[in-house]
XYZ file of C-alpha atoms in Angstrom:
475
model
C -63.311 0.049 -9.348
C -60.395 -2.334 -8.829
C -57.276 -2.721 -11.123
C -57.254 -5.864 -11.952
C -54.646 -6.731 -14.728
C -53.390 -5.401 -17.843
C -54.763 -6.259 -21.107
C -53.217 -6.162 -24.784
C -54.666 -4.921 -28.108
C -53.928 -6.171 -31.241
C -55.079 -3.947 -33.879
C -54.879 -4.402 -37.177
C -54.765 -1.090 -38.603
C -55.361 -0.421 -42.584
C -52.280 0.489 -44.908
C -51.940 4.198 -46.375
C -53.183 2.885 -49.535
C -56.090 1.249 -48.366
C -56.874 4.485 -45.777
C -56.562 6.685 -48.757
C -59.312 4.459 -50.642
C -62.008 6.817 -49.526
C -65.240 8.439 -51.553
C -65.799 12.130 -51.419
C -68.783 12.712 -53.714
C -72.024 14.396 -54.306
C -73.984 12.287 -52.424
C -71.966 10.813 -49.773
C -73.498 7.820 -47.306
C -73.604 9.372 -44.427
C -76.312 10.328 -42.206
C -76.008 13.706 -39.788
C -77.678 14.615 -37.191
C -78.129 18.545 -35.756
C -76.931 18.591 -31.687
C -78.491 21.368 -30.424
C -78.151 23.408 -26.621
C -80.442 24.843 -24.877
C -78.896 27.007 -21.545
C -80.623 26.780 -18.536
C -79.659 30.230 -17.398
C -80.696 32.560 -19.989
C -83.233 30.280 -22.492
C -81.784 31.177 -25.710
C -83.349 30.155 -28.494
C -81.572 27.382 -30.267
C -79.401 27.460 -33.182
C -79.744 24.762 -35.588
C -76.314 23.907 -37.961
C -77.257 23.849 -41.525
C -78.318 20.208 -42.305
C -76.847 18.623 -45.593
C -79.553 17.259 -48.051
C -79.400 14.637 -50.194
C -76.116 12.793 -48.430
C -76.058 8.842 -47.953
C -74.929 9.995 -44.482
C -77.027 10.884 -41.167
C -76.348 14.407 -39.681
C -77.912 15.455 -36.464
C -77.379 18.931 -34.716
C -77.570 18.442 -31.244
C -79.181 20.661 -28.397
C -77.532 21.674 -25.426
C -78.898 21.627 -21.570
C -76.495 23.042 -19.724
C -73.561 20.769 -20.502
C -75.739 18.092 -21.704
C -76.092 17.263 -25.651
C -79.533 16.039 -27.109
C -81.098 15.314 -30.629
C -84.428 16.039 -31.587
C -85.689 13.033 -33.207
C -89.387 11.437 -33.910
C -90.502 7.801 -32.697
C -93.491 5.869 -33.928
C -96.290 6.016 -36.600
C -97.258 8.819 -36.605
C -94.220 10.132 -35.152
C -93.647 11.297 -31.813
C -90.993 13.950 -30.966
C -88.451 13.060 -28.122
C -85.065 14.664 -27.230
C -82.644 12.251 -26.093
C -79.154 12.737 -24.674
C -76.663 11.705 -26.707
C -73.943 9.535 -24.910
C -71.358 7.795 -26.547
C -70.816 6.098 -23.048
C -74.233 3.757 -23.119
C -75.632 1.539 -26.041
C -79.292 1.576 -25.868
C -81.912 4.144 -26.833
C -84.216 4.442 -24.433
C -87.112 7.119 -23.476
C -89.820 7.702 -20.819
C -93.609 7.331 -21.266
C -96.100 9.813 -19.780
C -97.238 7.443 -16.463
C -93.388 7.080 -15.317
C -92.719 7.717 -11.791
C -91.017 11.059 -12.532
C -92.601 12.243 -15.385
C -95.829 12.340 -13.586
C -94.528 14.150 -10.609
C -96.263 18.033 -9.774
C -93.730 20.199 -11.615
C -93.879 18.071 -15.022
C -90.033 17.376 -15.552
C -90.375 15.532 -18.948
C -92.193 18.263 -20.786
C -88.982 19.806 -22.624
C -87.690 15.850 -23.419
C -91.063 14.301 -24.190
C -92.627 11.103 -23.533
C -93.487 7.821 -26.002
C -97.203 6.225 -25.763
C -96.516 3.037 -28.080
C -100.361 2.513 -28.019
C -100.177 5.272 -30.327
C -98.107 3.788 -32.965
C -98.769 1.560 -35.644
C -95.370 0.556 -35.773
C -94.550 -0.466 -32.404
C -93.661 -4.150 -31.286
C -93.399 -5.595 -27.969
C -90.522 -7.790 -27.509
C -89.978 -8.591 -24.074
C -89.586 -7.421 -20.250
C -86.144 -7.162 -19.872
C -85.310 -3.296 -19.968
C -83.807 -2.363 -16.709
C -80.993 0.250 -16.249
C -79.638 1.201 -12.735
C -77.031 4.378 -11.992
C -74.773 4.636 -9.596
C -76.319 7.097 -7.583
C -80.120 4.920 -7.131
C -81.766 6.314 -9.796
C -82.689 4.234 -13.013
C -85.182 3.245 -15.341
C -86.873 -0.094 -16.343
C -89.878 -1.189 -18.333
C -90.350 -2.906 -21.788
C -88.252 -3.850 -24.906
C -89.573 -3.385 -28.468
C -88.736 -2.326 -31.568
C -90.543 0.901 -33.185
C -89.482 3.459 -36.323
C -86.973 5.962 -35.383
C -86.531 9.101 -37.432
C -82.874 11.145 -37.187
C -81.212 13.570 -39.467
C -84.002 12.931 -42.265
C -84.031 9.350 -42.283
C -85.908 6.911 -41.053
C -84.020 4.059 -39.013
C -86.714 0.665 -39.499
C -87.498 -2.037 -36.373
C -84.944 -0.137 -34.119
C -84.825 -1.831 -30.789
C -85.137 0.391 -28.041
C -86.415 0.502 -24.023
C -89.812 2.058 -22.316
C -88.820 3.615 -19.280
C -92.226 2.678 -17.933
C -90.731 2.900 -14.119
C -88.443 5.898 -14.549
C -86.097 8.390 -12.512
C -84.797 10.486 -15.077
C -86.070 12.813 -16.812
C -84.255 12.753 -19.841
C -84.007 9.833 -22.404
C -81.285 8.545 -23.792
C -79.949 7.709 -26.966
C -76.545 5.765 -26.286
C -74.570 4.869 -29.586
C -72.008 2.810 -28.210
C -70.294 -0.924 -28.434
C -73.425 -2.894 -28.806
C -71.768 -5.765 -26.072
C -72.718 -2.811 -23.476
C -76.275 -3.183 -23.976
C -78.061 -3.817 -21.419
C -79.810 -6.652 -22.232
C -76.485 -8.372 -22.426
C -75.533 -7.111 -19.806
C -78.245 -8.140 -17.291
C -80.782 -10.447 -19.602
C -77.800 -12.879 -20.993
C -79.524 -11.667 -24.220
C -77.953 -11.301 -27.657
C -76.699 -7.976 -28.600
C -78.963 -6.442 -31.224
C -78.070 -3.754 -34.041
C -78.432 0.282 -31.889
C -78.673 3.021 -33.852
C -75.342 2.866 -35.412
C -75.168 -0.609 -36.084
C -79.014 -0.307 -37.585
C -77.802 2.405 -40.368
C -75.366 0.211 -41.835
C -77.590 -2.825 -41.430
C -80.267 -0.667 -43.928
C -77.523 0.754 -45.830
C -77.979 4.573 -44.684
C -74.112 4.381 -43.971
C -70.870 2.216 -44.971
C -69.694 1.432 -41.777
C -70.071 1.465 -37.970
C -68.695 4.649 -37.670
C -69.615 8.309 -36.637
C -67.744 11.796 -35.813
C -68.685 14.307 -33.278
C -68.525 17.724 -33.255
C -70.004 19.783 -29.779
C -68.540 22.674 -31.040
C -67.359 25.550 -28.536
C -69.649 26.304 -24.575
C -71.047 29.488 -26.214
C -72.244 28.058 -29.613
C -75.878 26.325 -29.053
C -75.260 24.094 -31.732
C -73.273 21.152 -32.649
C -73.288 17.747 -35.283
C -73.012 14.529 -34.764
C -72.058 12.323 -38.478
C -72.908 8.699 -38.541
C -71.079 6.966 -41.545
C -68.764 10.009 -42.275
C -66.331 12.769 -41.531
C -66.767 16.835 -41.788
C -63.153 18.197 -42.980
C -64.298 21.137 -42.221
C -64.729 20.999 -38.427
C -61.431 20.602 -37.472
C -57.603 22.052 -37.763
C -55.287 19.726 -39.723
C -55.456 16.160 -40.270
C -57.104 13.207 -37.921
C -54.717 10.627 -35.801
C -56.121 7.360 -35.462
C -55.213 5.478 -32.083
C -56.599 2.040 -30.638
C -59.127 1.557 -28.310
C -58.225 -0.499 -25.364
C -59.936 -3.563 -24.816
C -61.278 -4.664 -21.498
C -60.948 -9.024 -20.661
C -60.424 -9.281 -24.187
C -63.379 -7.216 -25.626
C -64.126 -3.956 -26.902
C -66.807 -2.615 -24.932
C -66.073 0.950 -24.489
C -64.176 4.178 -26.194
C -61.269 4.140 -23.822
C -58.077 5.148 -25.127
C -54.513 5.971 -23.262
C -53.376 9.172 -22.450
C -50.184 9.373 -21.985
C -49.407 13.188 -20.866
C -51.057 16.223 -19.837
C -49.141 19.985 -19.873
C -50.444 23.615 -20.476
C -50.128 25.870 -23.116
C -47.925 24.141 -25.639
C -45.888 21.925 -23.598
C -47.406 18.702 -23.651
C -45.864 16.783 -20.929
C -45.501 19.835 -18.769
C -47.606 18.671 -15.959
C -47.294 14.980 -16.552
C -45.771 12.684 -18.602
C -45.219 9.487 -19.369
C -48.308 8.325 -18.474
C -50.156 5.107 -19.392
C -53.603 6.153 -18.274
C -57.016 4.488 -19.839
C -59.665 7.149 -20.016
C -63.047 7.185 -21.438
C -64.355 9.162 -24.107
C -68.158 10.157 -22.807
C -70.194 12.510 -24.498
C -72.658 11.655 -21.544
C -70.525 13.134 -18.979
C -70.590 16.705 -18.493
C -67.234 17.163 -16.860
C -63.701 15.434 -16.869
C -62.345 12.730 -14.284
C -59.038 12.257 -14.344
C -56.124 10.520 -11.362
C -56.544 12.054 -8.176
C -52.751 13.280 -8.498
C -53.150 14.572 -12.215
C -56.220 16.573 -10.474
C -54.389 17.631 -7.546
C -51.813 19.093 -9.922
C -54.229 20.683 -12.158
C -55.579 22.694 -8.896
C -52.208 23.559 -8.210
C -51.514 24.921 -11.502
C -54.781 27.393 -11.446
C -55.183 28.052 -8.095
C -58.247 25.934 -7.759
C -59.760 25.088 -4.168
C -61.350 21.754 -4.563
C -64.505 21.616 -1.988
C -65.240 17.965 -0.649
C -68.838 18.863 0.474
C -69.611 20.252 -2.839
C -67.663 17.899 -4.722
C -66.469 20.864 -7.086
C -62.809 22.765 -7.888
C -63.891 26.529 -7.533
C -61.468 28.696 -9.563
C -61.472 32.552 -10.167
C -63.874 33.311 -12.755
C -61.595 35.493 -14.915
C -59.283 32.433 -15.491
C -61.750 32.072 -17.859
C -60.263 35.150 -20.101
C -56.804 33.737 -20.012
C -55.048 32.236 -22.713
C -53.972 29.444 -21.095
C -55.155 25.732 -22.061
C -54.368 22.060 -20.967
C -52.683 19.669 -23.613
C -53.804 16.309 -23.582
C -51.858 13.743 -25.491
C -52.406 10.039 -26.877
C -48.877 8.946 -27.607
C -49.113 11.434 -30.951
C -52.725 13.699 -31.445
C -52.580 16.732 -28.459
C -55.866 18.564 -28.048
C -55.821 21.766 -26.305
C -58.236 22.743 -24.257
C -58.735 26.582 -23.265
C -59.795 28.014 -20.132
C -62.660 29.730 -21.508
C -63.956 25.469 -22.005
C -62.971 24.739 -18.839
C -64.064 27.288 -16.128
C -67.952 26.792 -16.088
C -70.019 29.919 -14.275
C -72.136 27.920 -10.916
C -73.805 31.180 -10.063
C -73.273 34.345 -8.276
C -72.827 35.063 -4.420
C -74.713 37.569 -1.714
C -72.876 39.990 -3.673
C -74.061 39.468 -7.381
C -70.418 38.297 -7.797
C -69.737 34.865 -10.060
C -69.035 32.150 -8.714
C -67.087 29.672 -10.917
C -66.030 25.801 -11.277
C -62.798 24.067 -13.187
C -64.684 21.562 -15.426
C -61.887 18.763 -14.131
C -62.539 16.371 -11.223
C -60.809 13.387 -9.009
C -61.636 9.837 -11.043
C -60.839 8.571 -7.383
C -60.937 4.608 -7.632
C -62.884 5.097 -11.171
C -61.470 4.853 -14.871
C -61.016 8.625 -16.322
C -63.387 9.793 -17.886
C -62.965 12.882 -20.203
C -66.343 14.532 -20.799
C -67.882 17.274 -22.771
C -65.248 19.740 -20.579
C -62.524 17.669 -23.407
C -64.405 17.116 -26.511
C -65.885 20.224 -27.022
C -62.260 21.125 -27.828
C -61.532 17.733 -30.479
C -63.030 16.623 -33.273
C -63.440 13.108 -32.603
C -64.169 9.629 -34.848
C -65.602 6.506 -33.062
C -64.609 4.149 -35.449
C -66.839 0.973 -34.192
C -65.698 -1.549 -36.670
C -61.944 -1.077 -36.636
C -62.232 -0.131 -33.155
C -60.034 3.114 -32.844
C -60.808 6.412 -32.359
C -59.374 9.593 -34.646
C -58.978 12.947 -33.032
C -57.828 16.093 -34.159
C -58.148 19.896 -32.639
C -61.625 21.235 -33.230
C -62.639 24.125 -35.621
C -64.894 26.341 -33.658
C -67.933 27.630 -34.856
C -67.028 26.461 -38.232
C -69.391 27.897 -41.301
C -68.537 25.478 -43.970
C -68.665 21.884 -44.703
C -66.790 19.151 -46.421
C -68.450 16.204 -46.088
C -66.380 12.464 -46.422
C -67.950 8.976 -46.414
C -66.129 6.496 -44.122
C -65.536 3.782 -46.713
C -64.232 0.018 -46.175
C -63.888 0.673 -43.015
C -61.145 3.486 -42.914
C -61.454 7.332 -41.850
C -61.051 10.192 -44.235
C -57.710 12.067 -44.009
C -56.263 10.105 -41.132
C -53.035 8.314 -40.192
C -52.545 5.741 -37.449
C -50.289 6.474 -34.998
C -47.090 4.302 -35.272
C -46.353 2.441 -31.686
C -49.463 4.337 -30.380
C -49.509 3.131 -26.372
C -52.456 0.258 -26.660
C -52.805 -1.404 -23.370
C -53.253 -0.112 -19.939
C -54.909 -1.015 -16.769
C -58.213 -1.067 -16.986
C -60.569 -2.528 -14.229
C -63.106 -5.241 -14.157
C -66.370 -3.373 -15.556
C -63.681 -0.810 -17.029
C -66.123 2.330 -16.837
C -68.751 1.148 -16.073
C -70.296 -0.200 -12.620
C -70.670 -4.002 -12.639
C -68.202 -5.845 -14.944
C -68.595 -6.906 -18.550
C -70.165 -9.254 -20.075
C -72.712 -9.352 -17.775
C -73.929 -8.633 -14.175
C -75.411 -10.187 -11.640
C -76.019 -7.545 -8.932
C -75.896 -3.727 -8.196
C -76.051 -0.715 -11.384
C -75.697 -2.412 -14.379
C -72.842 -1.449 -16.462
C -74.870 0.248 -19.368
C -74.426 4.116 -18.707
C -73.417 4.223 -15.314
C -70.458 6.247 -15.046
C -71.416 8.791 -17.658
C -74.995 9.195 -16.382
C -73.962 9.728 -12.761
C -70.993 11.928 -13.926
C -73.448 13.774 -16.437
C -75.435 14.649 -13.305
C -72.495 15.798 -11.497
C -72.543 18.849 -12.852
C -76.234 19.648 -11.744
C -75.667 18.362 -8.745
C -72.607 20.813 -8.091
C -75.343 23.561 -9.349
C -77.567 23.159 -7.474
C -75.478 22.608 -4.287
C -73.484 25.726 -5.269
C -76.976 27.494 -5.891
C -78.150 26.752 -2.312
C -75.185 27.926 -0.850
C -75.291 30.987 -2.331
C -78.958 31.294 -0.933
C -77.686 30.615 2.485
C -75.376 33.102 2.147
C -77.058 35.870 0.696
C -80.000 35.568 3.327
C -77.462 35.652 6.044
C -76.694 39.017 4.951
């Protein structure tokens, strides 16, 4: 991805007395939704975060595969149950059916995600052809548009359009809650954006505003939240700092915001600052991409040997147990994240001994990306309507809740940053693989990055995993 030219924001951001205009009540309108994780290695049984009743909001815990974050939700009448990946870095929903390529392959991959049959619903309506979604990396999915009932977090989401993965190569669907300009029918059909899942909730009045918080919640804990139309207090340390997102040719089409300095262990800026870098906030990538030089530092730093073949930074596994972290700062809001987030097990040698990876990678000619590696560690608010994003450091494992409605448009217990850094290079395309509005050949720019980058990390498994194999039957 070329740097093209820089680009300016104007945002108008609310005043203290109209941020402070927020509801906190009973019944707040906001809709969450459990995350839950599920670990490959050891098949845990999954933990489900208590789910609030009664609340205008929508609240989904989210599972866990690996480093990957899914919802359990139901499609169709009668419903069907699907787990889709959630990824803040794509805007459609989309899901397999049973006769896709890979879904009908010998070892069954779509079995733990599910597939749709719309012949079985009495809800489903065909709208057109135009669903087709290409990665990076060849794979990709195409099929069918229409519009069916979705059910998330105890509600029931009306006409929602989504895509039929009818010709599929991935296994998992996804449920992308992003700008809805980075659908891909915009992208690739000329088509009018239509109202995703987040726009849909405020459409039928579930939620306020286009707005939703996520909380992924620490790499040992199998569960995590995601909050459309509201904010959990009680999920993070101290108060939230609202920042701009940056837009690309003049639009907002993705959650990129600047970073302007990464350090370790309480000194921000330690091992860079004064930066003016645009990175992407992607729930759908597993790991963190940041400038080949900020990387090459970062290895430095932690004694990290970066292997080309396996595309993967292999650190000492008890790195893990230090108390180290990495500081990330956006002109004001630092999150820290620790080493025990960062240094991810790949698997064990000829020896039985672990083998481990840093969860931080070279962007190369890409935008940064920070993945699940970062948020895990923030609290974050993708505020879709005002188009800024509010962080603050997560509370782990938290037990308790304190649940605020987003209300005309402004976040609960947040202050925007003053002179907050709001333009920076970003590319053509930005994140994403083909250039926005719309595309004319190669991966579309719906989900490419993220899904290709959410991969990575299996990918560097199972690469890591054979190599081990090698090794061990050398012996």
């Amino acid at each position: 991805m070329k740097v093209l030219a820089a680009v300016a924001l104007s945002v108008s951001f609310l005043s203290f007395a109209e941020a402070i205009n927020l509801v906190k009540r009973e019944n707040p309108a906001v809709v969450g939704a459990p995350i839950q994780r599920k670990r490959v290695s050891n098949d845990l049984e999954r933990d489900r975060l208590r789910r609030r009743q009664n609340s205008k909001t929508v609240s989904e815990n989210l599972d866990n595969e690996g480093t990957l974050y899914f919802a359990n939700v139901t499609l169709g009448t009668p419903g069907q149950n699907l787990r889709l990946h959630i990824d803040t870095g794509s805007s459609d929903l989309w899901t397999n059916v049973a006769s896709s390529q890979i879904c009908e392959s010998r070892d069954n991959p779509c079995s733990e995600s599910g597939t749709y049959d719309p012949t079985q619903s009495s809800s489903w309506n065909f709208l057109n052809n135009d669903f087709n979604i290409s990665y990076v990396d060849g794979s990709g999915s195409s099929g069918a548009y229409g519009t069916d009932d979705l059910q998330i977090g105890g509600v029931t989401l009306q006409n929602l359009q989504l895509g039929l993965g009818n010709s599929s190569t991935s296994q998992e669907g996804i449920l992308g809650i992003g700008y809805q300009v980075n659908e891909v029918a915009v992208n690739r059909a000329n088509a009018q954006p239509y109202a995703n899942v987040p726009a849909l909730m405020v459409q039928q009045g579930l939620i306020n505003t286009n707005a939703y918080s996520l909380w992924l919640n620490d790499l040992d804990a199998n569960t995590g939240n995601i909050l459309f139309g509201g904010v959990n207090t009680d999920q993070y340390h101290g108060s939230l700092e609202t920042v701009p997102v940056v837009q690309e040719e003049g639009t907002f089409a993705e959650f990129i915001i600047v970073l302007t300095a990464v350090g370790n262990k309480g000194t921000a800026a330690t091992l860079a600052s004064n930066q003016v870098i645009p990175v992407l906030l992607d729930s759908g990538s597993s790991l963190s991409y940041l400038p080949n030089d900020i990387t090459q530092t970062i290895f430095n730093h932690y004694n990290a040997e970066y292997d080309d073949t396996q595309g993967a930074a292999f650190v000492d596994c008890n790195l893990a147990n230090s108390d180290d972290s990495l500081v990330f700062t956006f002109s004001s809001p630092s999150i820290s994240v620790g080493m025990s987030e960062l240094v991810i097990l790949a698997g064990y040698d000829a020896r039985n001994n672990p083998q481990c990876i840093l969860g931080i990678g070279p962007a190369d000619d890409s935008t940064a990306v920070l993945g699940d590696t970062f948020l895990r560690s923030a609290y974050v608010v993708y505020d879709l309507h005002n188009n800024t994003i509010s962080l603050a450091q997560t509370n782990f494992n938290a037990t308790s809740d304190n649940i605020m409605e987003i209300t005309n448009s402004s976040i609960p217990d947040a202050t925007p940053v003053a002179n907050a850094v709001s333009t920076a290079n970003v590319g053509a395309g930005g994140a994403r693989t083909g250039g926005i509005p719309h595309i004319t050949n190669g991966p579309d720019s719906q989900g490419a990055a993220s899904s290709v980058q959410a991969q990575s990390v299996w990918a560097i498994m199972g690469v890591v995993c054979a190599s081990l194999i090698l090794g061990a039957l050398a012996l």
